[in-house]
Amino acid sequence: MEIVMSGHKTQERQHYAWASFEAIRVAGERAREVRAASGEIMTYVLKGWVVREFPGGRVERLAPLEEFRDEDFPYPA
């Protein structure tokens, strides 16, 4: 039995963990853009702070992530 190998070389792939992190970051940015465009109030983490973004782009820092308690910051009606 003869084994024939292709002369085609595969491209080196980026490290899986980095690729996953980058894909998640890009997906998160796109989701935030879509939700902001729809006028939704969003709460997320930015640079170690829990922030709330309102329609029009105003961002309010609520608390450092390690001190944040959801019940202290109810969602606006």
Short mmCIF file of C-alpha atoms in Angstrom, two decimals:
data_model
loop_
_atom_site.label_atom_id
_atom_site.label_comp_id
_atom_site.label_asym_id
_atom_site.label_seq_id
_atom_site.Cartn_x
_atom_site.Cartn_y
_atom_site.Cartn_z
CA MET A 1 0.00 0.00 0.00
CA GLU A 2 1.38 3.36 -1.02
CA ILE A 3 0.63 6.55 0.91
CA VAL A 4 0.51 9.70 -1.20
CA MET A 5 0.86 13.00 0.62
CA SER A 6 -0.16 16.29 -0.87
CA GLY A 7 2.45 18.98 -1.38
CA HIS A 8 -0.09 21.48 -0.02
CA LYS A 9 0.95 23.02 3.27
CA THR A 10 -1.70 24.16 5.73
CA GLN A 11 -1.55 27.66 7.11
CA GLU A 12 -0.42 28.04 10.66
CA ARG A 13 -3.47 28.68 12.79
CA GLN A 14 -3.62 31.23 15.54
CA HIS A 15 -3.79 29.90 19.05
CA TYR A 16 -7.32 28.61 19.74
CA ALA A 17 -7.78 30.57 22.99
CA TRP A 18 -6.89 33.85 21.31
CA ALA A 19 -9.19 33.16 18.39
CA SER A 20 -12.07 32.33 20.75
CA PHE A 21 -11.50 35.46 22.83
CA GLU A 22 -11.36 37.65 19.71
CA ALA A 23 -14.53 36.09 18.28
CA ILE A 24 -16.39 36.66 21.55
CA ARG A 25 -15.17 40.27 21.73
CA VAL A 26 -16.30 41.01 18.17
CA ALA A 27 -19.67 39.31 18.69
CA GLY A 28 -20.20 41.30 21.90
CA GLU A 29 -19.42 44.60 20.19
CA ARG A 30 -21.82 43.82 17.35
CA ALA A 31 -24.59 42.80 19.77
CA ARG A 32 -24.11 46.01 21.77
CA GLU A 33 -24.33 48.10 18.59
CA VAL A 34 -27.57 46.40 17.53
CA ARG A 35 -29.13 46.78 20.98
CA ALA A 36 -28.05 50.43 21.25
CA ALA A 37 -29.54 51.14 17.82
CA SER A 38 -32.86 49.69 18.98
CA GLY A 39 -32.94 52.07 21.98
CA GLU A 40 -32.41 49.39 24.61
CA ILE A 41 -30.88 50.26 27.99
CA MET A 42 -27.89 47.98 28.52
CA THR A 43 -25.78 47.05 31.54
CA TYR A 44 -22.31 45.60 30.98
CA VAL A 45 -18.72 45.62 32.27
CA LEU A 46 -16.27 48.18 30.92
CA LYS A 47 -12.71 48.48 32.24
CA GLY A 48 -13.56 46.88 35.58
CA TRP A 49 -16.75 48.91 36.15
CA VAL A 50 -20.36 47.86 35.74
CA VAL A 51 -21.88 50.53 33.51
CA ARG A 52 -25.33 51.26 32.18
CA GLU A 53 -25.69 52.70 28.68
CA PHE A 54 -28.82 54.66 27.81
CA PRO A 55 -30.26 55.50 24.39
CA GLY A 56 -28.31 58.37 22.93
CA GLY A 57 -24.99 56.96 24.15
CA ARG A 58 -24.92 58.27 27.73
CA VAL A 59 -22.95 55.83 29.90
CA GLU A 60 -23.31 55.82 33.69
CA ARG A 61 -20.77 54.02 35.89
CA LEU A 62 -22.66 52.10 38.56
CA ALA A 63 -19.98 50.37 40.67
CA PRO A 64 -16.67 48.55 40.43
CA LEU A 65 -17.30 44.98 39.28
CA GLU A 66 -16.16 43.40 42.55
CA GLU A 67 -18.58 45.59 44.55
CA PHE A 68 -21.57 45.42 42.20
CA ARG A 69 -24.85 43.95 43.50
CA ASP A 70 -27.69 43.74 41.01
CA GLU A 71 -30.34 44.56 43.62
CA ASP A 72 -28.65 47.92 44.33
CA PHE A 73 -29.20 49.06 40.74
CA PRO A 74 -32.67 48.09 39.49
CA TYR A 75 -33.27 48.49 35.78
CA PRO A 76 -35.07 51.74 34.88
CA ALA A 77 -38.70 51.24 33.85
#
